[in-house]
XYZ file of C-alpha atoms in Angstrom:
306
model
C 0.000 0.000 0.000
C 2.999 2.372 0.568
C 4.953 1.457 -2.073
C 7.599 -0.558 -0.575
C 9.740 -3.107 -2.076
C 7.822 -6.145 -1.141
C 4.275 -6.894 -0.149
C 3.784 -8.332 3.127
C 1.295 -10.471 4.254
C -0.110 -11.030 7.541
C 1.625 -13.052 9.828
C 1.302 -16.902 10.134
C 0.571 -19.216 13.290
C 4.263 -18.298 14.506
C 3.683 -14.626 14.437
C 6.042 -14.021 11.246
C 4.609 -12.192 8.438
C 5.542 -13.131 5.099
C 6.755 -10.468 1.940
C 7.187 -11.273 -1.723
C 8.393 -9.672 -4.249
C 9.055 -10.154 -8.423
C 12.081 -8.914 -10.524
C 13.416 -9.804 -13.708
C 16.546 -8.897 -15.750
C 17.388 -9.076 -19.361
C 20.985 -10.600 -20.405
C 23.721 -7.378 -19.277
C 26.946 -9.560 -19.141
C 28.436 -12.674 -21.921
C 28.527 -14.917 -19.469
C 25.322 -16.698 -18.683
C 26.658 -17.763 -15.001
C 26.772 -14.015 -13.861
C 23.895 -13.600 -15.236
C 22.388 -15.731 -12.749
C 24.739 -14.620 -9.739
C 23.211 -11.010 -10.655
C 19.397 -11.777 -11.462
C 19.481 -13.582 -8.330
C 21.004 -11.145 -5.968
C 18.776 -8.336 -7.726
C 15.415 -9.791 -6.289
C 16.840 -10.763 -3.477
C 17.733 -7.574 -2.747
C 13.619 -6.441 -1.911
C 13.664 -8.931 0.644
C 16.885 -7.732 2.401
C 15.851 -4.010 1.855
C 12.728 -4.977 4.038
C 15.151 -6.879 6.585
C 13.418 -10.311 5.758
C 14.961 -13.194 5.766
C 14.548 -14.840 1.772
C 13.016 -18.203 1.840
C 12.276 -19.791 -1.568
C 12.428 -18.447 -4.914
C 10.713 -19.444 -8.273
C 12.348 -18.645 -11.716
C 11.027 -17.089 -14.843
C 13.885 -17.978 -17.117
C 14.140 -17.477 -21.233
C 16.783 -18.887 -23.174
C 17.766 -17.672 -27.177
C 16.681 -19.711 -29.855
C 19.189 -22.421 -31.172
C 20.057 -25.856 -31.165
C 18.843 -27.980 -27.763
C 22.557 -28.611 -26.612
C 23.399 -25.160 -26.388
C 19.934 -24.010 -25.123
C 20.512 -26.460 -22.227
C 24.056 -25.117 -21.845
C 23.085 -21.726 -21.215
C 20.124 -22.635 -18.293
C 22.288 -24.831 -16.802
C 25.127 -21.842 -16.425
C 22.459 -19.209 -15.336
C 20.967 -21.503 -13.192
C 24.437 -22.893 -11.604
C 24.992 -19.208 -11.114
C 21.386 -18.315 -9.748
C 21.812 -21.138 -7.276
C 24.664 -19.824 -5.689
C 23.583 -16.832 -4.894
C 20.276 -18.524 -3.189
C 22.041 -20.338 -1.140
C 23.851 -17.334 0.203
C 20.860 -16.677 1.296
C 19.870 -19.355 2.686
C 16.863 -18.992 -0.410
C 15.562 -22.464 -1.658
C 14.811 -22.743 -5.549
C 11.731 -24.648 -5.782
C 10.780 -24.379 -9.386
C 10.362 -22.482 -12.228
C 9.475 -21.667 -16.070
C 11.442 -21.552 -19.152
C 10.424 -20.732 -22.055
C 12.742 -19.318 -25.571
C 12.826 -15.619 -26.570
C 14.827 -13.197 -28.191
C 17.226 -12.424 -25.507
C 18.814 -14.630 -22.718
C 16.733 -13.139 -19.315
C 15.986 -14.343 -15.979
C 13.597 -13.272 -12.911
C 12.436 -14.808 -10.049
C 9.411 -14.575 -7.734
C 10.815 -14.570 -4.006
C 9.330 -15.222 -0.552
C 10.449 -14.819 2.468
C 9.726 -14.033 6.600
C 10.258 -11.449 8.452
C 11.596 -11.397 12.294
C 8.478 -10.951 14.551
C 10.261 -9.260 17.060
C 11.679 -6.548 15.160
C 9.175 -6.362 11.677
C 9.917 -5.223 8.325
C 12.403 -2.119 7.379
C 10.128 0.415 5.538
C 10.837 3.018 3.135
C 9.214 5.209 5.321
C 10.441 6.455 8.932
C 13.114 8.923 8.437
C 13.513 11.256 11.180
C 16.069 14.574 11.656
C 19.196 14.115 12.749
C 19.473 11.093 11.259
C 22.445 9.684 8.886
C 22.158 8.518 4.907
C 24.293 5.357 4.652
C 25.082 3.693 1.278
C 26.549 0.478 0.945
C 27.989 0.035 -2.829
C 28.990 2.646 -5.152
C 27.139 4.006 -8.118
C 27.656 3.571 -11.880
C 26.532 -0.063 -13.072
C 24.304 1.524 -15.236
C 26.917 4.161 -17.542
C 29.632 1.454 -17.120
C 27.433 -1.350 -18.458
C 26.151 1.356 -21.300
C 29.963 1.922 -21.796
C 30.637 -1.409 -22.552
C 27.755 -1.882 -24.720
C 29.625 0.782 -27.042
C 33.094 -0.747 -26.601
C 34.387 2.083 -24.724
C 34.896 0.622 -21.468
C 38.073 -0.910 -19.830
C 38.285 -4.279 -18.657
C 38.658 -3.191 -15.171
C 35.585 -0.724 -15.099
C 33.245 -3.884 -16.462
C 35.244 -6.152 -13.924
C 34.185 -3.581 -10.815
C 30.640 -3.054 -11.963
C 30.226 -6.806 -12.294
C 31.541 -7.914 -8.843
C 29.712 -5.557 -7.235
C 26.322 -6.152 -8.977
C 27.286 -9.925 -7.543
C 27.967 -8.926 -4.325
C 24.568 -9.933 -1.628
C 22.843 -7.185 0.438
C 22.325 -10.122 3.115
C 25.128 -9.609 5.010
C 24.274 -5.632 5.428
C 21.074 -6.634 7.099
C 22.304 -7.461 10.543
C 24.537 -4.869 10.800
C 22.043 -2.234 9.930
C 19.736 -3.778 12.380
C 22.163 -3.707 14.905
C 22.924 0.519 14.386
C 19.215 1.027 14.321
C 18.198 1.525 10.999
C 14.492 3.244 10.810
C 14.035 3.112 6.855
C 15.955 1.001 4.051
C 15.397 0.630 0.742
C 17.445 -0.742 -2.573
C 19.292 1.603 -5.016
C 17.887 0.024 -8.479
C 16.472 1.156 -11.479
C 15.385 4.521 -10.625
C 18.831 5.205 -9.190
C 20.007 7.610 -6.181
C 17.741 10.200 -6.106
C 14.822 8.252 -7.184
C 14.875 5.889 -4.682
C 15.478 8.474 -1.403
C 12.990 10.358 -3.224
C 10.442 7.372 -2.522
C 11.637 7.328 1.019
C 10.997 10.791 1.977
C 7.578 10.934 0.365
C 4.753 11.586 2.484
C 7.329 11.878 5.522
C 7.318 15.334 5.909
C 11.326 14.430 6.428
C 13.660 16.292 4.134
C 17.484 15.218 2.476
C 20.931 16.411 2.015
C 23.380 14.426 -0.143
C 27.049 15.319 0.125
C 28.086 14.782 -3.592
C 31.537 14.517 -2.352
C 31.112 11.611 0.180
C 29.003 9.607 -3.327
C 31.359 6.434 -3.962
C 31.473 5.647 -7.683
C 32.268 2.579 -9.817
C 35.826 2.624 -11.377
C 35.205 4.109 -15.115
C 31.590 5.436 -13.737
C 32.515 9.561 -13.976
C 35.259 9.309 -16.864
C 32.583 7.402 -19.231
C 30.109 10.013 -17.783
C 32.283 12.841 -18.846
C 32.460 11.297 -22.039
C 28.816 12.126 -22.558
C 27.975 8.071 -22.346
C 24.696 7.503 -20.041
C 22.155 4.813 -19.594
C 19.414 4.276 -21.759
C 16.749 4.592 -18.546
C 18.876 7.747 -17.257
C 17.179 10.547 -18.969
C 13.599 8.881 -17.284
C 14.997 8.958 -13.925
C 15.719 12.966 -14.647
C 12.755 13.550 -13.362
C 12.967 13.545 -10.131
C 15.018 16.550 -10.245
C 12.421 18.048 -9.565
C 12.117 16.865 -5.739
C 15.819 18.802 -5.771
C 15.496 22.037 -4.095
C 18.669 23.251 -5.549
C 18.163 21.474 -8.826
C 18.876 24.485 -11.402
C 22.272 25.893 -9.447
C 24.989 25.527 -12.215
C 27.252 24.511 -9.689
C 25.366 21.645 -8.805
C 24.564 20.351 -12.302
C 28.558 20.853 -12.901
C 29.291 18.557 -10.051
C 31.455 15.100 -11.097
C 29.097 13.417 -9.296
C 25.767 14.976 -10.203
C 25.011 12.715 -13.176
C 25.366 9.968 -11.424
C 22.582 10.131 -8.814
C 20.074 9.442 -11.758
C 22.481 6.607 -13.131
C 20.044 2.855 -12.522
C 21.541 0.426 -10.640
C 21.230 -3.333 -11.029
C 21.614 -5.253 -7.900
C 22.866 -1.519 -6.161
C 23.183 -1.552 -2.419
C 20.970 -0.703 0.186
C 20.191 3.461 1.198
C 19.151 3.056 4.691
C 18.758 6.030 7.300
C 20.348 5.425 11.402
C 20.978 8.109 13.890
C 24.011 9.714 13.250
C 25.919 8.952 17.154
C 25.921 4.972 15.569
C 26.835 5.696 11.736
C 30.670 5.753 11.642
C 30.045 2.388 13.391
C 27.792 0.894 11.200
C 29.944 2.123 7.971
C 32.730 0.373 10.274
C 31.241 -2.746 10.137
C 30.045 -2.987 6.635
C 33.644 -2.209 5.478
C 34.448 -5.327 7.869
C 31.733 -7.470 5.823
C 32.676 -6.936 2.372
C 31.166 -3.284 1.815
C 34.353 -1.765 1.023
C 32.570 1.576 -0.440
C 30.133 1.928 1.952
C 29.786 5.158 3.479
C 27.215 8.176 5.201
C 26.503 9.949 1.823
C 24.001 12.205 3.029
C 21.683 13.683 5.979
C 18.062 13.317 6.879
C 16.857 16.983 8.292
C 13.189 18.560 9.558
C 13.177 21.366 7.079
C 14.161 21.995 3.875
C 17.366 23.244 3.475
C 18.076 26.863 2.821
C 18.121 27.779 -0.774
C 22.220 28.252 -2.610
C-alpha cells in the first residue's frame, strides 16, 4: 500500500509475516553464469531491503533460440549461477518456467519471513538528525552502457560486475544492529529516485554530500564522455524533488550525473541516527562493503536555498 519493495502479508501461526516480491533482468553480461549470480542477488535484494529473511524463490527464465545442446548449456550456467547466490541466502529454488525468446533473461518470484520481534524495514520512517548510509557505489548503469559501445576498460566492467554480484544479506544485521528506521534498494530509478520514494509523504527532508558519493571505477570518466544509460534521462525527473536542482554549480558537479544513473543489484540506502553511523559504515567495510559510506543527511526542514 505504501509502495515498498515487497508486499507483506499477515503473519502466520508463529507470528512471522511473510513479503514477496518479483524482478526480472534481461541478459547485461556474456557470461550466462553471472547472469544468474546477478538476477538472483537483484530480487533478493527487496527482501533484504525490508530486513526479511529470503526463503524460496521461483524462476522465470528465457533462453535464445538455437540448437537444444546449447539451449541447455546456457540454463544450466544461469541456473548454476542463480543457485549460488540462493544459497547465500539461505533462499531455496523450488521451481520455475522456461520458455525461448529473443534475448537470454531471468527473474524470479521470491518469498520470504520477516523477524516478529523486530518487523519489516520500511521506506518510510526517516527522522532529523538522522544519517544517509550507502553500501555500494554508483555507476553499473553508464559502465554497463559503456561497454555496450566498446568504450569501457576491462577493469571498469570487472568492478561493476563484482559488485552487482555482491549480496545485500550480510548488510542486514549490521544495519539492524545501528538502528536503521528506513531502508530501501538503489535500483532502477537510481540515487535520487529511490530516497525520493523514502521521503515521500514523511514530511522528512534530504541532504546528499556529492563529495562523500562512492562511484564505480570508469563510472565519472565514461560520464564525462557524454555516455549515459538508456533509462537515465527517465529517472531525470525527479530533479524536480531537488530544491537546488537548477544551481549551475550543482549540475557541474562530477558526481551529479550519477545520482540518476540505474543500478542493477545496487546496495541498500538506509537512514540510522548519526551517534551509531561511523560504526555501522565500520562494520560494513568489515563485511565486504568496502565503499560503503554516510553519503548524506536526513533533516526537519528543507534546506536553505544556494
Amino acid at each position: 500500500e505504501g509502495g515498498d519493495d515487497c508486499a507483506v502479508v499477515e503473519a502466520d501461526a508463529e507470528g512471522r509475516p511473510s513479503v514477496h516480491t518479483v524482478d526480472f533482468l534481461k541478459s547485461l553480461v556474456d557470461d550466462p553464469y553471472l547472469l544468474g549470480v546477478i538476477a538472483a542477488n537483484h530480487a533478493l535484494s527487496d527482501c533484504h531491503a525490508m530486513g526479511a529473511e529470503p526463503r524460496t524463490a521461483l524462476a522465470m527464465a528465457v533462453v535464445p533460440y538455437g540448437v537444444p545442446s546449447k539451449v541447455e548449456d546456457a540454463l544450466f550456467q544461469m541456473m548454476s549461477g542463480a543457485a549460488k547466490a540462493l544459497g547465500e541466502s539461505r533462499c531455496i529454488l523450488v521451481g520455475g518456467h522456461t520458455c525461448e525468446g529473443a534475448d537470454l533473461s531471468l527473474g524470479f518470484a521470491v518469498n520470504g519471513v520477516l523477524p516478529p520481534s523486530s518487523g519489516a524495514l520500511l521506506k518510510g520512517g526517516l527522522r532529523g538528525g538522522m544519517k544517509l548510509v550507502l553500501t555500494k557505489a554508483l555507476g553499473t548503469g553508464v559502465v554497463l552502457a559503456a561497454h555496450m559501445r566498446g568504450d569501457a576498460k576491462g577493469g571498469w566492467v570487472a568492478a561493476a560486475t563484482e559488485s552487482m554480484c555482491l549480496s545485500n544479506g550480510m548488510a542486514v544485521p549490521i544495519l539492524r544492529k545501528h538502528g536503521a528506521a528506513a531502508c530501501t534498494d538503489v535500483t532502477g530509478f537510481g540515487l535520487v529516485g529511490h530516497l525520493s520514494e523514502m521521503l515521500r509523504g514523511g514530511g522528512a527532508h534530504a541532504r546528499l554530500h556529492l563529495d562523500a558519493l562512492p562511484a564505480l571505477p570508469g563510472a565519472r570518466e565514461s560520464v564525462q564522455r557524454g555516455v549515459q544509460s538508456s533509462l537515465k534521462k527517465a529517472n531525470e525527473r525527479h530533479a524536480r524533488s531537488i530544491h537546488n536542482a537548477k544551481d549551475p554549480a550543482l549540475q557541474a558537479h562530477p558526481m551529479y550525473h550519477l545520482i540518476f544513473d540505474p543500478q542493477t543489484s545496487g546496495g541498500l540506502l538506509f537512514a540510522v541516527p548519526s551517534g551509531g553511523a561511523a560504526a555501522c559504515v565500520a562494520e560494513l567495510a568489515a563485511a565486504g562493503y568496502a565503499d560503503a559510506c554516510v553519503v548524506g543527511d536526513v533533516l526537519d526542514a528543507p534546506p536553505p536555498p544556494p
